[in-house]
PDB file of N, CA and C in Angstrom:
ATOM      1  N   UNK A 142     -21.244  11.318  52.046  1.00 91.00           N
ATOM      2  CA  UNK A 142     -21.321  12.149  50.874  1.00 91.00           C
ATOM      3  C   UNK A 142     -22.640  12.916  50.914  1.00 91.00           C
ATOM      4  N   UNK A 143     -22.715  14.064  50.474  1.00 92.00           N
ATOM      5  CA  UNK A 143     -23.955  15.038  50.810  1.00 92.00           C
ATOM      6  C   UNK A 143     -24.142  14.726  49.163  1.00 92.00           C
ATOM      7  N   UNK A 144     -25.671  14.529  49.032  1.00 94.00           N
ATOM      8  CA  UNK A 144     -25.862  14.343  47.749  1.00 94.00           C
ATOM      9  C   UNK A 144     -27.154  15.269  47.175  1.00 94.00           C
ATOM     10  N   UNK A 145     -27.719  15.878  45.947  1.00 94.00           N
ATOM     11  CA  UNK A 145     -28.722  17.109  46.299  1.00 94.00           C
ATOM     12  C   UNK A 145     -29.180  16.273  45.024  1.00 94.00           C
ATOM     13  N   UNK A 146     -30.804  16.367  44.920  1.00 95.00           N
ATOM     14  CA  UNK A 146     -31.144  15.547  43.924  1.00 95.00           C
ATOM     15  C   UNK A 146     -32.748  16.147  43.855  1.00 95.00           C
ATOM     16  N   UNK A 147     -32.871  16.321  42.066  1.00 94.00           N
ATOM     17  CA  UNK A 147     -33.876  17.461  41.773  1.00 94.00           C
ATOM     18  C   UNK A 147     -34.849  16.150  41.357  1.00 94.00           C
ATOM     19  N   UNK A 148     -36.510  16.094  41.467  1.00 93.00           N
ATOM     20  CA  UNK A 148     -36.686  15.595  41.208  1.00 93.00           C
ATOM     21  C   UNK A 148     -37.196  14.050  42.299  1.00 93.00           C
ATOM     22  N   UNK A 149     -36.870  14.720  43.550  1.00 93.00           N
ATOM     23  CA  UNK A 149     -36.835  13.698  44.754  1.00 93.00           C
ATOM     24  C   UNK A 149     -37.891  13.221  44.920  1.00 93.00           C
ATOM     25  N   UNK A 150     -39.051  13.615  44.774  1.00 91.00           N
ATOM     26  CA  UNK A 150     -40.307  12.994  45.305  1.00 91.00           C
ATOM     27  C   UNK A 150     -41.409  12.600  44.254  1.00 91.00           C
ATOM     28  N   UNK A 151     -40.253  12.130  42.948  1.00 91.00           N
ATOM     29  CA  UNK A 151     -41.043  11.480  42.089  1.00 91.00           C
ATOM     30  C   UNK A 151     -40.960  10.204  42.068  1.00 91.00           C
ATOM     31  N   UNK A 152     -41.641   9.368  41.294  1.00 91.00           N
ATOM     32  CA  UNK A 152     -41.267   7.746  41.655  1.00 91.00           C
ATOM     33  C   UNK A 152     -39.908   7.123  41.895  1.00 91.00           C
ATOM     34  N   UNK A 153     -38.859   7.161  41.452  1.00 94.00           N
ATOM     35  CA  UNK A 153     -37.728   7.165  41.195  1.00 94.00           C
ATOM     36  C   UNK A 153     -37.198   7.513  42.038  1.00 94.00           C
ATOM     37  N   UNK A 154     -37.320   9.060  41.794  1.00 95.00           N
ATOM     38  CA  UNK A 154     -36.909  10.092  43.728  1.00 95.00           C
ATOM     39  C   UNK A 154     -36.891   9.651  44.693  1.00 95.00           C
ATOM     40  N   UNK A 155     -38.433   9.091  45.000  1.00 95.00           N
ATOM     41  CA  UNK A 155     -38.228   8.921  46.524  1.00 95.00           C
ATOM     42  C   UNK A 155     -37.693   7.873  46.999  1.00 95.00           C
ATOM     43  N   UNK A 156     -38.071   6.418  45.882  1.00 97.00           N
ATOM     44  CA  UNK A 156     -37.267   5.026  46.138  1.00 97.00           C
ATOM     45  C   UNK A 156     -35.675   4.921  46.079  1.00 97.00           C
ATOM     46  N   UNK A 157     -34.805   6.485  45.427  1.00 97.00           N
ATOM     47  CA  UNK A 157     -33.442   6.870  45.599  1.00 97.00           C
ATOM     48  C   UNK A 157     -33.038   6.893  46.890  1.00 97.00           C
ATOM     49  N   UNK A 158     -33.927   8.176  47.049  1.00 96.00           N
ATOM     50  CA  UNK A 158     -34.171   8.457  48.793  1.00 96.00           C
ATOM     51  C   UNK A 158     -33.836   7.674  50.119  1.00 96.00           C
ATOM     52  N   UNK A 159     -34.228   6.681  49.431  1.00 97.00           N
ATOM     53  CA  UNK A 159     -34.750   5.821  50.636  1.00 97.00           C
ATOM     54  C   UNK A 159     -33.219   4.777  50.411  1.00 97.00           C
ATOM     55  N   UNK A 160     -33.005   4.527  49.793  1.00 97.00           N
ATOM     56  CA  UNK A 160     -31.631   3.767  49.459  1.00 97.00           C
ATOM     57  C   UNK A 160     -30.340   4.507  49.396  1.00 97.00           C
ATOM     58  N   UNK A 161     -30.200   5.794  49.369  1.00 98.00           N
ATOM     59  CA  UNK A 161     -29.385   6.381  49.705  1.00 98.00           C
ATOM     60  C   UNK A 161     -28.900   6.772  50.651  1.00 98.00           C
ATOM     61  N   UNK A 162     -30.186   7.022  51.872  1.00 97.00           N
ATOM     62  CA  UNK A 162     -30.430   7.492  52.889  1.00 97.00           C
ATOM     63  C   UNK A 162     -29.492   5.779  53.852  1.00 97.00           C
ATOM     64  N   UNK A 163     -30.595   4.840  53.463  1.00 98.00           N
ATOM     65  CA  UNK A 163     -30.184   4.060  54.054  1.00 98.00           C
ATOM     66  C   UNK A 163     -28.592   3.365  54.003  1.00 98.00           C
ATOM     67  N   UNK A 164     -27.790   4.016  52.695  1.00 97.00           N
ATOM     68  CA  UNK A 164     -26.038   3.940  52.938  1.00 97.00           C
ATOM     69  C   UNK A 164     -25.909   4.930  53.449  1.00 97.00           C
ATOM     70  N   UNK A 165     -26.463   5.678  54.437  1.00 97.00           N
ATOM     71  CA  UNK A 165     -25.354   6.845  54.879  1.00 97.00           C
ATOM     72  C   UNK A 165     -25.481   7.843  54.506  1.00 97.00           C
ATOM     73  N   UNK A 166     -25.890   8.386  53.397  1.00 96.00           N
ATOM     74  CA  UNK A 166     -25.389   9.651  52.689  1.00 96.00           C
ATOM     75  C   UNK A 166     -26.442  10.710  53.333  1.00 96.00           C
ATOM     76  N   UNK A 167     -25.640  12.206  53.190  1.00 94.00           N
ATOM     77  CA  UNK A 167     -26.416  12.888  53.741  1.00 94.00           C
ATOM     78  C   UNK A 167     -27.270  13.785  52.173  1.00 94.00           C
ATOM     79  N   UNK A 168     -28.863  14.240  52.749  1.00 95.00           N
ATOM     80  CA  UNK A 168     -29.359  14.241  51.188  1.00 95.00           C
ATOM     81  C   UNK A 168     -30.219  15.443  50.967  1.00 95.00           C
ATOM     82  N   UNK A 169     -30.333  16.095  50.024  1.00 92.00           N
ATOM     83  CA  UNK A 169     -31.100  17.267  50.120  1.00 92.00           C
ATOM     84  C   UNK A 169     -31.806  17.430  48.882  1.00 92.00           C
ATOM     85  N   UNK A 170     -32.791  17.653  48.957  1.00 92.00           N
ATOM     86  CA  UNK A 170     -34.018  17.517  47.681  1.00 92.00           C
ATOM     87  C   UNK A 170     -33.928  19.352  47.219  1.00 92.00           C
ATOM     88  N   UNK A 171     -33.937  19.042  45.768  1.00 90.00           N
ATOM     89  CA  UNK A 171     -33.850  20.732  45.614  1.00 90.00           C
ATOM     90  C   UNK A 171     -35.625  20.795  45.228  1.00 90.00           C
ATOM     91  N   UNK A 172     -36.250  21.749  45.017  1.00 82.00           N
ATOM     92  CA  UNK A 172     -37.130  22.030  44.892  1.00 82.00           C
ATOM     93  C   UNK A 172     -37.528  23.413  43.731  1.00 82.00           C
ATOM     94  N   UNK A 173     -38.295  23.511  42.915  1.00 75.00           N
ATOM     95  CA  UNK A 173     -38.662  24.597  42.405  1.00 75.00           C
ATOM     96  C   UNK A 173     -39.164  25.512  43.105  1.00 75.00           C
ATOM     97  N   UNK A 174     -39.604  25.302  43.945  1.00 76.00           N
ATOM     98  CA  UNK A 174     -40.343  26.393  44.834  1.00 76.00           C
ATOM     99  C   UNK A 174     -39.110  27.012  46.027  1.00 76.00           C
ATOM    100  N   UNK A 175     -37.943  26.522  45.800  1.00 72.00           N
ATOM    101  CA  UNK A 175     -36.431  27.573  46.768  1.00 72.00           C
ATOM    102  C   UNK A 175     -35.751  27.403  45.868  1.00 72.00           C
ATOM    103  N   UNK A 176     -35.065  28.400  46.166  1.00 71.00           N
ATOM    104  CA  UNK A 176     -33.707  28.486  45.526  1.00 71.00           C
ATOM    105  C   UNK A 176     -32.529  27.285  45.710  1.00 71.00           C
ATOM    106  N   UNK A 177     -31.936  26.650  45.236  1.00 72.00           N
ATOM    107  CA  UNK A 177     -31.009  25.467  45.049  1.00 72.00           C
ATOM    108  C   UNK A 177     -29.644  25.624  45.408  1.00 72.00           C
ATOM    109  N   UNK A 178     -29.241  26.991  45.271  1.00 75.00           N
ATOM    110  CA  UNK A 178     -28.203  27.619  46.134  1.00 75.00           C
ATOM    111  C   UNK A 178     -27.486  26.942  47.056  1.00 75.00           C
ATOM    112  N   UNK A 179     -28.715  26.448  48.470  1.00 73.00           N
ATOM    113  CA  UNK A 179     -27.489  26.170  49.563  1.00 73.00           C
ATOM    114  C   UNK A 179     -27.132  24.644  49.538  1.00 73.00           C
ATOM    115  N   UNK A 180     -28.406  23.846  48.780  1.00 78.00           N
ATOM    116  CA  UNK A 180     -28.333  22.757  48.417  1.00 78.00           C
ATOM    117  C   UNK A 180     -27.053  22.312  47.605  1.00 78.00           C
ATOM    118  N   UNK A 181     -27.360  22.954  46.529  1.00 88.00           N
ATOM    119  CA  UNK A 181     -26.244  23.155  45.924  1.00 88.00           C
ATOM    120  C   UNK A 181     -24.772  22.947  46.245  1.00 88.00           C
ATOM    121  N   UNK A 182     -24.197  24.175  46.845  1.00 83.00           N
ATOM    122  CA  UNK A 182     -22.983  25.073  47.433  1.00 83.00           C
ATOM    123  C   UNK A 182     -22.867  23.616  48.188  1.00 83.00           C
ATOM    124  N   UNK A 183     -23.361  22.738  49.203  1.00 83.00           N
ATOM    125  CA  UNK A 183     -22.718  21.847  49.521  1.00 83.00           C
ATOM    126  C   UNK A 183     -22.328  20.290  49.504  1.00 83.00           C
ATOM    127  N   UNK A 184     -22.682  19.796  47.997  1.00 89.00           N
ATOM    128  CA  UNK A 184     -23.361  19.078  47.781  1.00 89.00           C
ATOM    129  C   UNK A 184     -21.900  18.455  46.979  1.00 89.00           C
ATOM    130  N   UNK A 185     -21.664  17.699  46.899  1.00 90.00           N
ATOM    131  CA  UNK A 185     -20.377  16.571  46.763  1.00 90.00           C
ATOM    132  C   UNK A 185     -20.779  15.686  45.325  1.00 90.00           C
ATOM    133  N   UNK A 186     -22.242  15.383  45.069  1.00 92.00           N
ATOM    134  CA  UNK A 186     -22.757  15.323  44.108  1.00 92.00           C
ATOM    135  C   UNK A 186     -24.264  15.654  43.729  1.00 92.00           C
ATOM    136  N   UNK A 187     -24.657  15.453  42.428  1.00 93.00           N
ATOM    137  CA  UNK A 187     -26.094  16.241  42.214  1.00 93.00           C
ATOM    138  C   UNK A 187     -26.529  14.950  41.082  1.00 93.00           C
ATOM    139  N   UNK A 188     -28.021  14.175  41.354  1.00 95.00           N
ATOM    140  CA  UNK A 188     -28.690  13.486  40.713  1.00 95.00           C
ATOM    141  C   UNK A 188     -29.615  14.793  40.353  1.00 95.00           C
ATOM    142  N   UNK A 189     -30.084  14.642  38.915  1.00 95.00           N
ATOM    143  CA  UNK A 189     -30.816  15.615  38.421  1.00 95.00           C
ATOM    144  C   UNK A 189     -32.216  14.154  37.621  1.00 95.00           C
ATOM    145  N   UNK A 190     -33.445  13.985  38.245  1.00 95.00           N
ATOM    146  CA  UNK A 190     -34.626  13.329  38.022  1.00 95.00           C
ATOM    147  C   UNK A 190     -35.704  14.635  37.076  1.00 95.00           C
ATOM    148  N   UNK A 191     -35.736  15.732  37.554  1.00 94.00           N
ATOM    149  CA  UNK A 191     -36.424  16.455  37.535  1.00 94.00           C
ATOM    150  C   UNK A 191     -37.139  16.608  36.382  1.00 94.00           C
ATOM    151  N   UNK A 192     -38.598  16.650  35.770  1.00 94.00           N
ATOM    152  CA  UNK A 192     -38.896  16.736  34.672  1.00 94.00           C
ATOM    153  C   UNK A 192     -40.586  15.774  34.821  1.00 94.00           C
ATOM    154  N   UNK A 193     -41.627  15.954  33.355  1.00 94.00           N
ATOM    155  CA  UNK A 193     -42.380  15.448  32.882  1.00 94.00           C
ATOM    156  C   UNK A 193     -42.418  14.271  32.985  1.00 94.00           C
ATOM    157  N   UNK A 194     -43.292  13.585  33.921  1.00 93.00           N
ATOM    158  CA  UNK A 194     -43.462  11.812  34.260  1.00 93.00           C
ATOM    159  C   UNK A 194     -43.273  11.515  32.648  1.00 93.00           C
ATOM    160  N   UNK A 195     -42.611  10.048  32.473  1.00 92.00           N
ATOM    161  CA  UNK A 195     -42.969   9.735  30.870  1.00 92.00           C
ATOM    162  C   UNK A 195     -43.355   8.440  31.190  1.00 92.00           C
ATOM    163  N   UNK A 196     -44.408   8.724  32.084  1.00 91.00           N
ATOM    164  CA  UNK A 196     -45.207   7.325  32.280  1.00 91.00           C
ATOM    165  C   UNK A 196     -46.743   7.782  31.960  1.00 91.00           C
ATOM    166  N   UNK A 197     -46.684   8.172  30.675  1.00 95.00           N
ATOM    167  CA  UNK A 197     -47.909   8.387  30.073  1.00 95.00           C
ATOM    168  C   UNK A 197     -48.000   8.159  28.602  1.00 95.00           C
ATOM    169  N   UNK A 198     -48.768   8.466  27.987  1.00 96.00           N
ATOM    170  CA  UNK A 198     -49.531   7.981  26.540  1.00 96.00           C
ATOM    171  C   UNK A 198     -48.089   9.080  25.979  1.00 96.00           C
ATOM    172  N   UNK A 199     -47.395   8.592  25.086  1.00 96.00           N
ATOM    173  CA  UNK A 199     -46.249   9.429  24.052  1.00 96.00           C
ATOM    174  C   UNK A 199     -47.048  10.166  23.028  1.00 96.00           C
ATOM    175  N   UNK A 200     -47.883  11.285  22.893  1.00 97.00           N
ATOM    176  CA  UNK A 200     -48.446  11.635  22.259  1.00 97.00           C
ATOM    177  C   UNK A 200     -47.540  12.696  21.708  1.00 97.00           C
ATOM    178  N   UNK A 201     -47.600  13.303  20.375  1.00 97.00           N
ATOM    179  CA  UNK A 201     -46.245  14.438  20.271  1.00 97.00           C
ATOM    180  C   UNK A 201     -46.380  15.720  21.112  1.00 97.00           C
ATOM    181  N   UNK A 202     -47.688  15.685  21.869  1.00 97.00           N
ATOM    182  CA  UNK A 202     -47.976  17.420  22.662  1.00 97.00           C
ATOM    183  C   UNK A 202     -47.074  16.645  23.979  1.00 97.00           C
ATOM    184  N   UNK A 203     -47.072  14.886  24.700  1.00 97.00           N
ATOM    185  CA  UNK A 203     -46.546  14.620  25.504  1.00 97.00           C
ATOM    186  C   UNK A 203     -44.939  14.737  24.956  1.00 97.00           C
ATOM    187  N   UNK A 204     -44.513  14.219  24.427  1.00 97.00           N
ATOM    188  CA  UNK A 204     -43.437  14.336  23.790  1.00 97.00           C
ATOM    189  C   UNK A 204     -42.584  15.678  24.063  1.00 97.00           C
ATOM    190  N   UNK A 205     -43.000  16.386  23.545  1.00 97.00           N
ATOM    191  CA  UNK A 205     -42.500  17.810  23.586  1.00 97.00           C
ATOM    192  C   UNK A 205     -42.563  18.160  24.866  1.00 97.00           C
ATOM    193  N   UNK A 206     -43.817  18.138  26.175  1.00 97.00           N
ATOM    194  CA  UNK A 206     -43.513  18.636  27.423  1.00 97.00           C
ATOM    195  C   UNK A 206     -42.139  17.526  27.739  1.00 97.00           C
ATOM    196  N   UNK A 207     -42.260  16.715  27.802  1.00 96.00           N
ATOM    197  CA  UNK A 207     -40.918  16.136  28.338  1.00 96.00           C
ATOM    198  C   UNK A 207     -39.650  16.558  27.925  1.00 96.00           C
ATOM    199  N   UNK A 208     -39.882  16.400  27.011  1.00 97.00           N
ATOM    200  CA  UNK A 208     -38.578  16.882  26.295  1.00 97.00           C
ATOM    201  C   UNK A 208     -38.081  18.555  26.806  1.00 97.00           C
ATOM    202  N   UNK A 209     -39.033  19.161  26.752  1.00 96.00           N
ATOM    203  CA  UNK A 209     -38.798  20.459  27.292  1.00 96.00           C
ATOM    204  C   UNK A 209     -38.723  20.821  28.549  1.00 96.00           C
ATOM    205  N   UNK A 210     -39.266  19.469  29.283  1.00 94.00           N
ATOM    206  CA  UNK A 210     -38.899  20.210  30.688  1.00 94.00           C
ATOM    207  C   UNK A 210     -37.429  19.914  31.288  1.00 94.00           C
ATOM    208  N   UNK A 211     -36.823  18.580  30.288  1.00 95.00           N
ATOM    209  CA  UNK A 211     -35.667  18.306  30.811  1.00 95.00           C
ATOM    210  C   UNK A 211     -34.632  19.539  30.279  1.00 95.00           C
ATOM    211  N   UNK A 212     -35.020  19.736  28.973  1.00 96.00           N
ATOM    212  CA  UNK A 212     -34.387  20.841  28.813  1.00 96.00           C
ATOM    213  C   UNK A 212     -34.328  22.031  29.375  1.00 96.00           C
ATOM    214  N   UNK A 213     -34.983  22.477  29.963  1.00 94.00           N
ATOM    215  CA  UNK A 213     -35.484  23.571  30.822  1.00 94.00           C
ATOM    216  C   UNK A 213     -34.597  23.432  32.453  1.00 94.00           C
ATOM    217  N   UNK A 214     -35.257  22.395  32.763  1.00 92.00           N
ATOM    218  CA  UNK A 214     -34.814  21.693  34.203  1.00 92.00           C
ATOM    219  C   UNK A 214     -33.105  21.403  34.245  1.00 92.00           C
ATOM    220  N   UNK A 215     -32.589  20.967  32.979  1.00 94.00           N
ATOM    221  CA  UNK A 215     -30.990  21.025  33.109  1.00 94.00           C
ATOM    222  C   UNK A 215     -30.450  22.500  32.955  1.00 94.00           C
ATOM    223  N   UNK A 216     -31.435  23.065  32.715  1.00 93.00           N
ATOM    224  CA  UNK A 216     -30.750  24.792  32.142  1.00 93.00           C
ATOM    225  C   UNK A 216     -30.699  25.443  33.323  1.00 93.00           C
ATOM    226  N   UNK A 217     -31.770  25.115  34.566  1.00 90.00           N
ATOM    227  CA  UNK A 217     -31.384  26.032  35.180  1.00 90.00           C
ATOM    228  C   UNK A 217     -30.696  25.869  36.146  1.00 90.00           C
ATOM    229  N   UNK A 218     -30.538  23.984  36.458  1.00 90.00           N
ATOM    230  CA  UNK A 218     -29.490  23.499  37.256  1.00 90.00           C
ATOM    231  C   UNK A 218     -28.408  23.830  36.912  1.00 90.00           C
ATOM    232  N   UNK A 219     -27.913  24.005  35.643  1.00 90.00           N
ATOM    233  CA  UNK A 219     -26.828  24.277  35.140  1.00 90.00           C
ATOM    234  C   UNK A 219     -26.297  25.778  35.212  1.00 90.00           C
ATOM    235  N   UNK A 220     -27.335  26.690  35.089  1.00 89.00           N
ATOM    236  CA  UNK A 220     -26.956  28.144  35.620  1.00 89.00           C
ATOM    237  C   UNK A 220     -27.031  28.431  37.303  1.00 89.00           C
ATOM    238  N   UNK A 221     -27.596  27.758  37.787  1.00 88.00           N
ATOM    239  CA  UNK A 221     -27.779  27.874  39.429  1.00 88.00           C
ATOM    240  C   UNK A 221     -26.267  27.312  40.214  1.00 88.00           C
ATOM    241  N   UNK A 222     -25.248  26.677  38.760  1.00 88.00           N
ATOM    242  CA  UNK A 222     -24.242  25.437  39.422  1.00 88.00           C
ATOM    243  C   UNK A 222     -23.311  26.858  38.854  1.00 88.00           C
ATOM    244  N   UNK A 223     -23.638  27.007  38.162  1.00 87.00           N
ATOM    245  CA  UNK A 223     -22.186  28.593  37.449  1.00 87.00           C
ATOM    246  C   UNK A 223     -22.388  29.404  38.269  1.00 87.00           C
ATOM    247  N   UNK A 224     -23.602  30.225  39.254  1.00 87.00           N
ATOM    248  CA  UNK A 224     -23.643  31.286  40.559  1.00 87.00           C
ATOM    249  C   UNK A 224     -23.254  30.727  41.687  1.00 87.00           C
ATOM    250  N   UNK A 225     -22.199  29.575  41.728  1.00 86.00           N
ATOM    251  CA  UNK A 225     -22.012  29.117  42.577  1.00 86.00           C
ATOM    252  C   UNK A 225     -20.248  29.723  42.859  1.00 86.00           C
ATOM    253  N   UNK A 226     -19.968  30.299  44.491  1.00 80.00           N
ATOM    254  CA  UNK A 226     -18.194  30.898  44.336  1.00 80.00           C
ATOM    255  C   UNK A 226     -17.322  29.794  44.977  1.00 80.00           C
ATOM    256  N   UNK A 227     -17.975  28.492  45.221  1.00 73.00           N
ATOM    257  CA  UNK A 227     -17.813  27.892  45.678  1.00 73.00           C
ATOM    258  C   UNK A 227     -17.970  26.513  45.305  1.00 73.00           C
ATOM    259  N   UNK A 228     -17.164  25.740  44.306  1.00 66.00           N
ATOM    260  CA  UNK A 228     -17.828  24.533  43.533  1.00 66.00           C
ATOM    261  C   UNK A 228     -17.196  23.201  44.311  1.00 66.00           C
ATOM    262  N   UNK A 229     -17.744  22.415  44.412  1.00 61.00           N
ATOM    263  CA  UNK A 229     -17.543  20.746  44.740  1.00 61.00           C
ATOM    264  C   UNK A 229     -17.661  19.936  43.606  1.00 61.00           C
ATOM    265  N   UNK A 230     -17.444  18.920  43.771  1.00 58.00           N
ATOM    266  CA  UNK A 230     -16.421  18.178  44.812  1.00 58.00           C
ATOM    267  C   UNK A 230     -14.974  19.086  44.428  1.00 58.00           C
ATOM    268  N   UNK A 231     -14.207  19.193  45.858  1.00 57.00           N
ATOM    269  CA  UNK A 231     -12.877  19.776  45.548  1.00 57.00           C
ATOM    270  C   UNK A 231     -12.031  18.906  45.094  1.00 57.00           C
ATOM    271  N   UNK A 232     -10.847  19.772  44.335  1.00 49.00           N
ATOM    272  CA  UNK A 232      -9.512  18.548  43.462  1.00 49.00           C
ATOM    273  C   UNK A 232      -8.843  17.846  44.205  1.00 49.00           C
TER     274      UNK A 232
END
């Protein structure tokens, strides 16, 4: 299973990584800094990590970055998954 997962090289991420990797699966880290596109387009499934560590003090200014980056971070996975002419897993 090709699996694309945002968020890969955060704590969580990479210990996924490494256990996923080691069943087999083939795996592709999306990144903010490329486009998610080809990752994407072949990807059978999508773990979405991506966002504000919340392994810090819950302060409401912390609060709100988290909160907003997941919101943010699902928005654009979610529009990057609709420019797709080509969707997985097939029926």
């Amino acid at each position: 299973m090709t699996i694309s997962i945002s968020g890969a090289s955060g704590f969580i991420g990479r210990h996924l990584m490494k256990s996923l990797a080691q069943a087999g699966h083939s795996l592709r880290a999306l990144s903010r800094h490329a486009p998610p596109a080809e990752s994407l387009r072949e990807a059978d499934a999508i773990i979405h990590l991506a966002g504000e560590p919340v392994a810090q003090r819950w302060t409401a200014a912390a609060k709100r970055r988290i909160l907003d980056s997941r919101v943010a971070g699902t928005r654009n996975l979610v529009e990057a998954l609709g420019r797709l002419t080509r969707r997985r897993p097939k029926p």
